Amino acid sequence: MSFLLLVSSAIFTAKRLITFLHVFQQEEYNSKRFIPWLIENKAFDKRLSVIVIALIVLSFALPSGIIALTLSIGFLTIAYLEKNPLKDAKKKLVLTNRAKRILGTSLAIMVFATVIILGLPGTHLLLWLIYIQLIPLSLVGATYLLKPVEDSVNNKFRQEAVDKLEELSPYVIAITGSFGKTSVKHILGHILENSSPTLITPGSVNTEMGIVRIIREKLTKNHKYFIVEMGAYGLGSIARLCKLTPPHLSMVTAIGKAHFERFKDLEVTAQTKYEIAEAAIANNGKVIINTKVLQRKYAKEFTEENNDHFIHCGEGGTIRAEHIIQKPEGLNFDLVINNETRNVLIPIYGQHHVENTLLAVAAALELGMDIEDILVSLKTIPQITHRLEVKPQPNYTIIDDAFNSNPGGFEAALEVLDQITDKASKRILVTPGMVELGDDHDSEHLRLGKIAAQKTDVTIAVCPERIESFIDGFEEANDNKSEILKMESFKEAQNWITQNAKKGDVILLENDLPDLYEDKIKI
Protein backbone atom coordinates (compact mmCIF):
# COMPACT_ATOMS: atom_id res chain seq x y z
CA MET A 1 0.00 0.00 0.00
CA SER A 2 2.95 2.33 0.71
CA PHE A 3 4.16 1.79 -2.86
CA LEU A 4 0.73 2.72 -4.23
CA LEU A 5 0.73 5.90 -2.13
CA LEU A 6 4.26 6.72 -3.32
CA VAL A 7 3.35 6.31 -7.01
CA SER A 8 -0.04 8.03 -6.84
CA SER A 9 1.28 10.99 -4.81
CA ALA A 10 4.20 11.38 -7.24
CA ILE A 11 1.81 11.47 -10.23
CA PHE A 12 -0.40 14.01 -8.48
CA THR A 13 2.58 16.12 -7.41
CA ALA A 14 4.04 16.18 -10.93
CA LYS A 15 0.73 17.37 -12.40
CA ARG A 16 0.28 19.98 -9.68
CA LEU A 17 3.87 21.25 -10.08
CA ILE A 18 3.29 21.72 -13.81
CA THR A 19 0.18 23.77 -13.01
CA PHE A 20 2.10 26.12 -10.72
CA LEU A 21 5.24 26.13 -12.88
CA HIS A 22 3.09 27.72 -15.59
CA VAL A 23 2.37 30.67 -13.29
CA PHE A 24 5.93 30.75 -11.93
CA GLN A 25 7.27 30.99 -15.49
CA GLN A 26 4.96 33.92 -16.30
CA GLU A 27 6.25 35.62 -13.14
CA GLU A 28 9.79 35.13 -14.53
CA TYR A 29 10.66 32.66 -11.75
CA ASN A 30 10.54 35.55 -9.31
CA SER A 31 9.52 34.29 -5.87
CA LYS A 32 8.82 37.85 -4.65
CA ARG A 33 6.02 38.02 -7.23
CA PHE A 34 4.97 34.37 -7.19
CA ILE A 35 4.31 34.08 -3.45
CA PRO A 36 2.11 37.23 -3.31
CA TRP A 37 0.23 35.82 -6.33
CA LEU A 38 -0.43 32.60 -4.39
CA ILE A 39 -1.76 34.59 -1.43
CA GLU A 40 -3.81 37.07 -3.49
CA ASN A 41 -5.44 34.34 -5.56
CA LYS A 42 -5.94 32.00 -2.57
CA ALA A 43 -4.18 29.35 -4.64
CA PHE A 44 -4.25 26.62 -2.02
CA ASP A 45 -5.53 23.13 -2.71
CA LYS A 46 -9.22 22.63 -2.02
CA ARG A 47 -10.41 19.51 -3.83
CA LEU A 48 -7.89 17.01 -2.50
CA SER A 49 -7.80 18.72 0.87
CA VAL A 50 -11.53 18.04 1.29
CA ILE A 51 -10.85 14.34 0.74
CA VAL A 52 -8.00 14.33 3.27
CA ILE A 53 -10.05 16.22 5.87
CA ALA A 54 -12.94 13.77 5.40
CA LEU A 55 -10.50 10.90 5.94
CA ILE A 56 -9.21 12.58 9.10
CA VAL A 57 -12.77 12.79 10.42
CA LEU A 58 -13.48 9.14 9.50
CA SER A 59 -10.09 7.77 10.47
CA PHE A 60 -11.33 6.43 13.82
CA ALA A 61 -13.83 4.21 11.98
CA LEU A 62 -11.81 3.10 8.96
CA PRO A 63 -8.88 0.65 8.83
CA SER A 64 -5.55 2.11 7.73
CA GLY A 65 -5.57 0.08 4.51
CA ILE A 66 -8.87 1.64 3.37
CA ILE A 67 -7.60 5.12 4.27
CA ALA A 68 -4.40 4.62 2.25
CA LEU A 69 -6.34 3.20 -0.72
CA THR A 70 -8.86 6.08 -0.66
CA LEU A 71 -6.05 8.63 -0.44
CA SER A 72 -4.28 7.00 -3.40
CA ILE A 73 -7.49 7.08 -5.45
CA GLY A 74 -7.89 10.76 -4.46
CA PHE A 75 -4.36 11.56 -5.68
CA LEU A 76 -4.97 9.88 -9.03
CA THR A 77 -8.45 11.34 -9.52
CA ILE A 78 -7.39 14.94 -8.88
CA ALA A 79 -4.30 14.43 -11.04
CA TYR A 80 -6.58 13.31 -13.86
CA LEU A 81 -8.80 16.40 -13.45
CA GLU A 82 -5.86 18.83 -13.43
CA LYS A 83 -5.61 21.08 -16.52
CA ASN A 84 -2.50 20.71 -18.61
CA PRO A 85 -0.87 24.13 -19.24
CA LEU A 86 1.33 22.53 -21.88
CA LYS A 87 -1.83 22.30 -23.98
CA ASP A 88 -4.74 24.10 -22.27
CA ALA A 89 -3.55 27.70 -21.96
CA LYS A 90 -3.44 30.92 -23.97
CA LYS A 91 0.27 31.26 -23.29
CA LYS A 92 1.36 27.68 -22.90
CA LEU A 93 4.00 26.50 -20.46
CA VAL A 94 7.33 26.18 -22.26
CA LEU A 95 9.55 23.43 -20.89
CA THR A 96 12.87 25.17 -21.37
CA ASN A 97 15.98 23.60 -19.88
CA ARG A 98 15.61 25.88 -16.89
CA ALA A 99 11.96 24.96 -16.43
CA LYS A 100 12.87 21.26 -16.59
CA ARG A 101 15.56 21.72 -13.95
CA ILE A 102 13.15 23.52 -11.62
CA LEU A 103 10.43 20.94 -12.20
CA GLY A 104 12.77 17.99 -11.64
CA THR A 105 14.29 19.46 -8.49
CA SER A 106 10.87 20.37 -7.06
CA LEU A 107 9.58 16.87 -7.74
CA ALA A 108 12.64 15.36 -6.07
CA ILE A 109 12.05 17.54 -2.99
CA MET A 110 8.43 16.44 -2.72
CA VAL A 111 9.16 12.75 -3.37
CA PHE A 112 11.77 12.90 -0.61
CA ALA A 113 9.10 14.36 1.69
CA THR A 114 6.76 11.54 0.64
CA VAL A 115 9.35 8.91 1.55
CA ILE A 116 9.74 10.50 4.99
CA ILE A 117 5.96 10.48 5.57
CA LEU A 118 5.66 6.87 4.43
CA GLY A 119 8.56 5.87 6.67
CA LEU A 120 6.63 6.95 9.76
CA PRO A 121 4.28 4.46 11.43
CA GLY A 122 0.60 5.15 10.63
CA THR A 123 -1.05 7.10 7.80
CA HIS A 124 -0.36 10.64 9.11
CA LEU A 125 -3.16 12.39 7.23
CA LEU A 126 -2.33 15.77 8.76
CA LEU A 127 1.17 15.56 7.28
CA TRP A 128 -0.37 14.71 3.89
CA LEU A 129 -2.58 17.79 4.18
CA ILE A 130 0.47 19.98 4.83
CA TYR A 131 2.37 18.23 2.01
CA ILE A 132 -0.35 19.05 -0.52
CA GLN A 133 -0.34 22.76 0.39
CA LEU A 134 3.45 23.05 0.24
CA ILE A 135 3.76 21.82 -3.35
CA PRO A 136 3.93 25.31 -5.01
CA LEU A 137 6.52 26.47 -2.46
CA SER A 138 8.80 23.63 -3.53
CA LEU A 139 9.25 25.52 -6.82
CA VAL A 140 10.63 28.46 -4.85
CA GLY A 141 12.89 26.14 -2.88
CA ALA A 142 14.13 24.56 -6.11
CA THR A 143 15.11 27.95 -7.59
CA TYR A 144 17.23 28.71 -4.52
CA LEU A 145 18.90 25.31 -4.67
CA LEU A 146 19.54 25.70 -8.39
CA LYS A 147 20.80 29.28 -8.24
CA PRO A 148 24.52 28.34 -8.46
CA VAL A 149 23.75 26.10 -11.43
CA GLU A 150 21.62 28.76 -13.17
CA ASP A 151 24.24 31.44 -12.54
CA SER A 152 26.93 29.21 -14.01
CA VAL A 153 24.89 28.40 -17.13
CA ASN A 154 23.83 32.02 -17.62
CA ASN A 155 27.36 33.33 -17.14
CA LYS A 156 28.66 30.86 -19.73
CA PHE A 157 26.02 31.87 -22.30
CA ARG A 158 26.48 35.55 -21.48
CA GLN A 159 30.23 35.38 -22.01
CA GLU A 160 29.72 33.61 -25.33
CA ALA A 161 27.41 36.45 -26.40
CA VAL A 162 29.86 39.13 -25.24
CA ASP A 163 32.71 37.46 -27.13
CA LYS A 164 30.64 37.09 -30.29
CA LEU A 165 29.44 40.70 -30.16
CA GLU A 166 33.02 41.91 -29.71
CA GLU A 167 34.22 39.77 -32.61
CA LEU A 168 31.48 40.79 -35.07
CA SER A 169 31.27 44.43 -33.90
CA PRO A 170 27.89 45.49 -35.27
CA TYR A 171 26.67 49.03 -34.66
CA VAL A 172 24.49 48.67 -31.56
CA ILE A 173 21.31 50.73 -31.23
CA ALA A 174 19.66 50.41 -27.81
CA ILE A 175 16.03 51.37 -27.21
CA THR A 176 14.14 51.70 -23.95
CA GLY A 177 11.05 53.45 -22.64
CA SER A 178 7.95 52.82 -20.58
CA PHE A 179 6.13 52.12 -23.83
CA GLY A 180 6.74 52.41 -27.57
CA LYS A 181 10.12 50.68 -27.58
CA THR A 182 8.96 47.59 -29.48
CA SER A 183 7.20 49.74 -32.08
CA VAL A 184 10.21 52.04 -32.56
CA LYS A 185 12.42 48.97 -32.90
CA HIS A 186 10.27 47.51 -35.68
CA ILE A 187 9.90 50.80 -37.54
CA LEU A 188 13.62 51.55 -37.37
CA GLY A 189 14.49 47.96 -38.28
CA HIS A 190 12.33 48.23 -41.38
CA ILE A 191 13.97 51.51 -42.44
CA LEU A 192 17.54 50.31 -41.87
CA GLU A 193 16.95 46.95 -43.52
CA ASN A 194 16.38 48.83 -46.78
CA SER A 195 19.90 50.19 -46.39
CA SER A 196 21.99 47.47 -44.72
CA PRO A 197 21.52 44.04 -43.08
CA THR A 198 19.93 44.66 -39.69
CA LEU A 199 19.14 42.35 -36.78
CA ILE A 200 16.52 43.31 -34.21
CA THR A 201 15.59 41.49 -31.03
CA PRO A 202 12.28 39.89 -32.07
CA GLY A 203 8.83 40.46 -30.56
CA SER A 204 9.06 41.80 -27.04
CA VAL A 205 12.41 40.16 -26.23
CA ASN A 206 14.12 42.69 -23.93
CA THR A 207 15.67 40.78 -21.03
CA GLU A 208 19.30 39.85 -20.54
CA MET A 209 19.06 36.15 -21.34
CA GLY A 210 16.64 36.84 -24.19
CA ILE A 211 19.17 39.21 -25.76
CA VAL A 212 21.97 36.72 -25.09
CA ARG A 213 20.04 34.03 -26.94
CA ILE A 214 19.49 36.28 -29.99
CA ILE A 215 23.18 37.18 -30.15
CA ARG A 216 24.27 33.56 -29.86
CA GLU A 217 21.73 32.18 -32.34
CA LYS A 218 20.98 34.99 -34.82
CA LEU A 219 23.79 37.55 -35.06
CA THR A 220 26.09 37.06 -38.07
CA LYS A 221 29.05 38.85 -39.58
CA ASN A 222 26.72 40.24 -42.27
CA HIS A 223 24.72 42.33 -39.82
CA LYS A 224 25.78 45.95 -39.88
CA TYR A 225 23.21 47.06 -37.28
CA PHE A 226 21.96 45.35 -34.15
CA ILE A 227 18.86 46.94 -32.59
CA VAL A 228 18.35 45.93 -28.97
CA GLU A 229 15.17 46.54 -27.00
CA MET A 230 15.90 46.91 -23.29
CA GLY A 231 13.29 46.32 -20.60
CA ALA A 232 13.63 47.64 -17.06
CA TYR A 233 12.24 46.51 -13.72
CA GLY A 234 14.27 48.68 -11.38
CA LEU A 235 17.43 50.73 -10.99
CA GLY A 236 20.47 49.07 -12.53
CA SER A 237 18.59 46.78 -14.92
CA ILE A 238 19.24 48.91 -18.03
CA ALA A 239 22.85 49.51 -16.97
CA ARG A 240 23.38 45.75 -16.81
CA LEU A 241 21.97 45.28 -20.31
CA CYS A 242 24.20 48.08 -21.60
CA LYS A 243 27.25 46.25 -20.25
CA LEU A 244 26.17 43.26 -22.32
CA THR A 245 25.53 45.31 -25.49
CA PRO A 246 27.30 48.71 -25.17
CA PRO A 247 25.23 51.07 -27.35
CA HIS A 248 26.65 53.38 -29.99
CA LEU A 249 23.26 55.07 -30.22
CA SER A 250 20.55 55.09 -27.55
CA MET A 251 16.87 55.98 -27.67
CA VAL A 252 14.34 56.80 -24.93
CA THR A 253 10.75 56.60 -26.16
CA ALA A 254 8.72 57.55 -23.09
CA ILE A 255 8.68 57.75 -19.30
CA GLY A 256 5.28 56.76 -18.00
CA LYS A 257 3.25 54.46 -15.82
CA ALA A 258 3.87 51.11 -17.50
CA HIS A 259 5.13 48.65 -14.83
CA PHE A 260 4.45 51.44 -12.31
CA GLU A 261 3.71 48.77 -9.70
CA ARG A 262 7.41 47.95 -9.75
CA PHE A 263 8.88 51.46 -10.00
CA LYS A 264 6.34 53.30 -7.79
CA ASP A 265 7.81 56.70 -8.73
CA LEU A 266 8.23 58.33 -12.16
CA GLU A 267 11.53 59.93 -11.16
CA VAL A 268 12.88 56.45 -10.39
CA THR A 269 11.55 55.37 -13.77
CA ALA A 270 13.37 58.29 -15.43
CA GLN A 271 16.64 57.52 -13.67
CA THR A 272 16.38 53.88 -14.70
CA LYS A 273 15.59 54.64 -18.35
CA TYR A 274 18.37 57.20 -18.55
CA GLU A 275 20.95 54.53 -17.74
CA ILE A 276 20.76 53.89 -21.48
CA ALA A 277 21.75 57.51 -22.12
CA GLU A 278 24.70 57.27 -19.75
CA ALA A 279 25.94 54.18 -21.59
CA ALA A 280 25.77 55.82 -25.03
CA ILE A 281 27.50 58.98 -23.82
CA ALA A 282 30.24 56.88 -22.21
CA ASN A 283 30.68 55.32 -25.66
CA ASN A 284 30.83 58.83 -27.21
CA GLY A 285 27.48 58.21 -28.85
CA LYS A 286 24.22 60.07 -29.30
CA VAL A 287 20.91 59.80 -27.46
CA ILE A 288 17.57 60.31 -29.22
CA ILE A 289 14.63 61.22 -27.02
CA ASN A 290 10.98 62.08 -27.25
CA THR A 291 10.82 65.58 -25.77
CA LYS A 292 7.96 64.46 -23.50
CA VAL A 293 10.49 62.65 -21.32
CA LEU A 294 11.79 66.08 -20.27
CA GLN A 295 8.68 66.47 -18.12
CA ARG A 296 10.59 64.43 -15.54
CA LYS A 297 13.07 66.44 -13.48
CA TYR A 298 15.85 63.84 -13.62
CA ALA A 299 15.60 63.52 -17.41
CA LYS A 300 15.51 67.29 -17.92
CA GLU A 301 18.56 67.96 -15.74
CA PHE A 302 20.60 65.10 -17.22
CA THR A 303 19.74 66.17 -20.77
CA GLU A 304 20.68 69.81 -20.12
CA GLU A 305 24.03 68.76 -18.63
CA ASN A 306 24.83 66.61 -21.70
CA ASN A 307 22.86 68.44 -24.37
CA ASP A 308 25.48 68.03 -27.12
CA HIS A 309 24.81 64.30 -27.09
CA PHE A 310 21.03 64.58 -27.44
CA ILE A 311 18.70 64.70 -30.44
CA HIS A 312 15.19 65.92 -29.59
CA CYS A 313 12.09 64.59 -31.33
CA GLY A 314 8.53 65.78 -30.91
CA GLU A 315 7.13 69.07 -29.72
CA GLY A 316 9.91 71.65 -29.59
CA GLY A 317 12.42 69.24 -31.15
CA THR A 318 14.49 69.50 -34.32
CA ILE A 319 12.38 66.66 -35.73
CA ARG A 320 8.65 66.94 -35.16
CA ALA A 321 5.25 66.29 -36.72
CA GLU A 322 2.42 68.67 -37.53
CA HIS A 323 -1.15 68.37 -38.84
CA ILE A 324 -1.59 64.72 -37.85
CA ILE A 325 -4.66 63.00 -39.32
CA GLN A 326 -5.70 59.38 -38.85
CA LYS A 327 -7.04 58.14 -42.17
CA PRO A 328 -8.52 54.73 -42.97
CA GLU A 329 -5.37 53.92 -44.93
CA GLY A 330 -2.95 55.10 -42.22
CA LEU A 331 -1.42 58.12 -40.52
CA ASN A 332 -0.96 61.31 -42.49
CA PHE A 333 1.24 64.13 -41.12
CA ASP A 334 3.78 66.77 -42.00
CA LEU A 335 7.30 65.68 -41.09
CA VAL A 336 9.38 68.71 -40.07
CA ILE A 337 13.17 68.32 -40.03
CA ASN A 338 15.14 71.46 -39.23
CA ASN A 339 12.17 73.54 -40.43
CA GLU A 340 11.91 71.68 -43.76
CA THR A 341 8.49 70.07 -44.21
CA ARG A 342 7.47 66.93 -46.07
CA ASN A 343 4.06 65.30 -46.12
CA VAL A 344 4.09 61.65 -45.08
CA LEU A 345 1.53 58.83 -45.10
CA ILE A 346 2.48 55.72 -43.13
CA PRO A 347 0.25 52.59 -43.25
CA ILE A 348 -0.08 52.14 -39.48
CA TYR A 349 -2.63 53.32 -36.93
CA GLY A 350 -2.68 55.34 -33.71
CA GLN A 351 -1.37 58.88 -33.40
CA HIS A 352 1.22 57.81 -30.81
CA HIS A 353 2.95 55.92 -33.66
CA VAL A 354 3.82 59.29 -35.17
CA GLU A 355 6.11 59.92 -32.20
CA ASN A 356 7.59 56.44 -32.62
CA THR A 357 8.20 57.17 -36.30
CA LEU A 358 9.96 60.45 -35.52
CA LEU A 359 12.42 58.63 -33.27
CA ALA A 360 13.10 56.05 -35.97
CA VAL A 361 13.61 58.75 -38.62
CA ALA A 362 16.02 60.61 -36.34
CA ALA A 363 18.06 57.44 -35.82
CA ALA A 364 18.20 56.69 -39.55
CA LEU A 365 19.35 60.24 -40.29
CA GLU A 366 21.98 60.03 -37.56
CA LEU A 367 23.26 56.84 -39.20
CA GLY A 368 23.68 58.65 -42.51
CA MET A 369 20.65 57.49 -44.48
CA ASP A 370 19.35 59.85 -47.13
CA ILE A 371 15.97 61.41 -46.30
CA GLU A 372 14.53 60.31 -49.64
CA ASP A 373 15.39 56.68 -48.92
CA ILE A 374 13.85 57.02 -45.45
CA LEU A 375 10.63 58.43 -46.91
CA VAL A 376 10.39 55.55 -49.38
CA SER A 377 10.78 53.08 -46.49
CA LEU A 378 8.07 54.80 -44.46
CA LYS A 379 5.51 54.10 -47.18
CA THR A 380 5.87 50.35 -46.61
CA ILE A 381 6.11 50.08 -42.82
CA PRO A 382 4.41 46.81 -41.91
CA GLN A 383 1.81 46.90 -39.17
CA ILE A 384 3.27 46.05 -35.80
CA THR A 385 1.94 42.75 -34.51
CA HIS A 386 -0.59 43.11 -31.66
CA ARG A 387 0.06 46.86 -31.43
CA LEU A 388 -2.92 48.66 -32.96
CA GLU A 389 -2.80 46.18 -35.82
CA VAL A 390 -5.87 46.65 -38.03
CA LYS A 391 -7.05 43.30 -39.40
CA PRO A 392 -9.99 43.30 -41.83
CA GLN A 393 -12.12 40.13 -41.47
CA PRO A 394 -14.86 38.88 -43.83
CA ASN A 395 -17.65 40.42 -41.73
CA TYR A 396 -15.97 42.97 -39.46
CA THR A 397 -12.62 44.58 -38.67
CA ILE A 398 -10.42 43.79 -35.67
CA ILE A 399 -8.02 46.27 -34.11
CA ASP A 400 -5.51 44.05 -32.31
CA ASP A 401 -3.87 45.99 -29.49
CA ALA A 402 -3.28 42.95 -27.30
CA PHE A 403 0.37 43.68 -26.43
CA ASN A 404 0.30 47.45 -26.09
CA SER A 405 -1.90 48.26 -23.13
CA ASN A 406 -0.70 51.27 -21.17
CA PRO A 407 -2.80 54.34 -20.31
CA GLY A 408 -1.61 56.39 -23.29
CA GLY A 409 -1.84 53.49 -25.72
CA PHE A 410 -5.31 52.55 -24.48
CA GLU A 411 -6.55 56.10 -25.07
CA ALA A 412 -4.96 56.21 -28.53
CA ALA A 413 -6.59 52.89 -29.42
CA LEU A 414 -10.03 54.23 -28.46
CA GLU A 415 -9.42 57.19 -30.78
CA VAL A 416 -8.56 54.86 -33.66
CA LEU A 417 -11.67 52.77 -32.97
CA ASP A 418 -13.79 55.93 -33.15
CA GLN A 419 -12.04 57.31 -36.24
CA ILE A 420 -12.14 54.27 -38.53
CA THR A 421 -15.67 53.02 -37.72
CA ASP A 422 -18.43 54.02 -40.10
CA LYS A 423 -21.30 55.85 -38.37
CA ALA A 424 -23.73 53.12 -39.41
CA SER A 425 -21.64 50.43 -37.70
CA LYS A 426 -20.79 49.59 -34.10
CA ARG A 427 -17.61 50.39 -32.19
CA ILE A 428 -16.95 47.38 -29.93
CA LEU A 429 -14.28 47.33 -27.21
CA VAL A 430 -13.11 44.12 -25.54
CA THR A 431 -10.75 44.69 -22.60
CA PRO A 432 -9.68 43.20 -19.28
CA GLY A 433 -8.00 46.50 -18.45
CA MET A 434 -4.33 47.08 -17.73
CA VAL A 435 -1.89 45.50 -15.29
CA GLU A 436 1.01 46.65 -13.10
CA LEU A 437 -0.25 50.20 -12.54
CA GLY A 438 0.20 49.98 -8.78
CA ASP A 439 -1.55 52.74 -6.86
CA ASP A 440 -2.77 54.29 -10.13
CA HIS A 441 -4.79 51.21 -11.12
CA ASP A 442 -8.15 52.65 -10.08
CA SER A 443 -7.61 56.26 -11.18
CA GLU A 444 -6.38 55.33 -14.67
CA HIS A 445 -9.15 52.79 -15.20
CA LEU A 446 -11.75 55.28 -13.99
CA ARG A 447 -10.46 57.87 -16.48
CA LEU A 448 -10.37 55.44 -19.40
CA GLY A 449 -13.79 54.06 -18.53
CA LYS A 450 -15.21 57.56 -19.01
CA ILE A 451 -13.50 57.86 -22.41
CA ALA A 452 -14.71 54.41 -23.47
CA ALA A 453 -18.30 55.42 -22.74
CA GLN A 454 -17.97 58.15 -25.38
CA LYS A 455 -15.91 56.22 -27.93
CA THR A 456 -17.73 52.87 -28.05
CA ASP A 457 -21.19 51.50 -28.72
CA VAL A 458 -20.52 48.24 -26.87
CA THR A 459 -17.83 47.64 -24.28
CA ILE A 460 -17.11 44.14 -22.99
CA ALA A 461 -15.31 44.18 -19.64
CA VAL A 462 -13.41 40.90 -19.28
CA CYS A 463 -12.68 39.78 -15.71
CA PRO A 464 -14.86 42.67 -14.45
CA GLU A 465 -13.97 42.12 -10.80
CA ARG A 466 -10.45 43.45 -11.38
CA ILE A 467 -11.53 46.62 -13.24
CA GLU A 468 -14.48 47.82 -11.17
CA SER A 469 -13.21 51.42 -11.40
CA PHE A 470 -13.26 51.19 -15.23
CA ILE A 471 -16.89 50.06 -15.09
CA ASP A 472 -17.69 52.86 -12.62
CA GLY A 473 -16.14 55.44 -14.96
CA PHE A 474 -18.01 54.03 -17.93
CA GLU A 475 -21.36 54.10 -16.17
CA GLU A 476 -20.72 57.61 -14.82
CA ALA A 477 -20.00 59.05 -18.27
CA ASN A 478 -22.47 56.95 -20.25
CA ASP A 479 -25.28 58.93 -21.90
CA ASN A 480 -27.31 55.76 -22.51
CA LYS A 481 -25.97 55.49 -26.06
CA SER A 482 -23.40 52.85 -25.14
CA GLU A 483 -23.70 49.43 -23.52
CA ILE A 484 -21.33 47.65 -21.14
CA LEU A 485 -21.27 43.86 -20.81
CA LYS A 486 -19.40 41.91 -18.15
CA MET A 487 -17.79 38.60 -19.07
CA GLU A 488 -15.40 36.28 -17.27
CA SER A 489 -13.11 35.38 -20.17
CA PHE A 490 -12.03 36.29 -23.67
CA LYS A 491 -13.59 33.05 -24.86
CA GLU A 492 -16.98 34.24 -23.64
CA ALA A 493 -16.41 37.61 -25.33
CA GLN A 494 -15.41 35.88 -28.58
CA ASN A 495 -18.64 33.86 -28.52
CA TRP A 496 -20.62 37.08 -28.10
CA ILE A 497 -18.80 38.67 -31.05
CA THR A 498 -19.43 35.64 -33.24
CA GLN A 499 -23.15 35.81 -32.52
CA ASN A 500 -23.66 39.59 -32.54
CA ALA A 501 -21.06 41.43 -34.64
CA LYS A 502 -22.39 42.71 -37.97
CA LYS A 503 -20.74 43.61 -41.25
CA GLY A 504 -18.87 46.89 -40.91
CA ASP A 505 -18.44 46.68 -37.13
CA VAL A 506 -14.98 47.37 -35.71
CA ILE A 507 -13.74 45.46 -32.66
CA LEU A 508 -10.87 46.72 -30.52
CA LEU A 509 -9.07 44.02 -28.53
CA GLU A 510 -7.32 46.11 -25.90
CA ASN A 511 -4.83 44.01 -23.93
CA ASP A 512 -4.78 40.27 -23.49
CA LEU A 513 -4.18 39.15 -19.92
CA PRO A 514 -1.69 36.38 -19.24
CA ASP A 515 -3.27 33.22 -17.83
CA LEU A 516 -2.21 34.10 -14.29
CA TYR A 517 -4.55 37.14 -14.41
CA GLU A 518 -7.50 35.74 -16.36
CA ASP A 519 -7.68 32.03 -15.53
CA LYS A 520 -8.58 31.05 -11.99
CA ILE A 521 -6.67 27.92 -11.10
CA LYS A 522 -9.09 25.25 -9.95
CA ILE A 523 -7.24 23.03 -7.49
C-alpha angles and dihedrals in degrees: 000000000000089000091052090051091048093052097041094046090048091052091048092046093050092052093046092048090053089052093054094037086063090060093039090054092051088051087054092247088291110151092194088065099032098055094050087049090055091051096043093049094041087233097178123129115269109162100054092035090060089056092049093047090050089051090050090054092047097039093100090060102038129072116244092247092059091046092052092046093049091048091050091050088049091053092050095043095051090044089055092050094049115111116242111231089193086071111007104060140086090231103029124216109263114212098216119171089263092050090050091051092050092046094048094047093047091050091049090052092051095044088052088053089049092053090052092051092047091049091062119087113257132020098283097203093178090059089050089052091053091044092056093052094048095057097097091047090058087070089059091047090050092054090054092048091047096045095101090049093047092047091051094049093045093047090051093050092042093053090049089054093047091050093048093048091050092049097048095036102198119180103265120217113187122198129190138158141133088266139351096050096112091047093048089048093054095044093048092044090054092050095047094044088065087059107034139353107286132186121201128185101255128241112338096331104146108136128102099254091040090056091044090055093051092050093048096044107028113024114100136177089257094066112100095179131038115192113199125193111208123202123199133206100169145339113319097021095102091042089056092051090049090056088056094047109017105208125230089191126023132195132197112196103181146337110219148122101296108127086005089150087070100040098036092188130058092216089058087049090052093049091049095048092046091061083084090058092050090053094051093047090049086055090050089249137134131260122214116202141178103240090230089076087069088074085083114081095223093051093046095050094044092048093049091050091052101028096141089067096051133090114196123215128185131023109012092005131121088248116045144143130239136185095021115192127178108219128183089252095048145285119330120193145140112259110213117197116176089336094308112121131211127173114235135189116192120186097232133093138237124057092241087068088068088067090047090051092051091056091050092048091050091052093049091050091048088053091055103258116152114250091233091057090048092052091051090052092050091061091064103040106147117230112265112248114254092353108106088315109172110215118183112213128192093263106017143004126256124208103202110204095150097133101037107065113145126126095265094042092047091053092047090050091054089053091053091048090053095044101050099040117098113236091241092057135068128260106217124189123194114187142150089195127240133307137218096029093130114194091359094062095101099038095050093045091048090052094047092045089060091050092047090055089061099039102045139057094201127020121189112201108204116205089007094187091072096049103043090137090057090053090047091052092047094051092045093054098035115116092195091264094100132056130215122204126190119216133170099222145015088247090061090047091049090053090052091050092049091053100039113025114105134203110287096023117132120215122199115203101199111190128338114226119226114245092259089065101038107031118067108215109235107209 
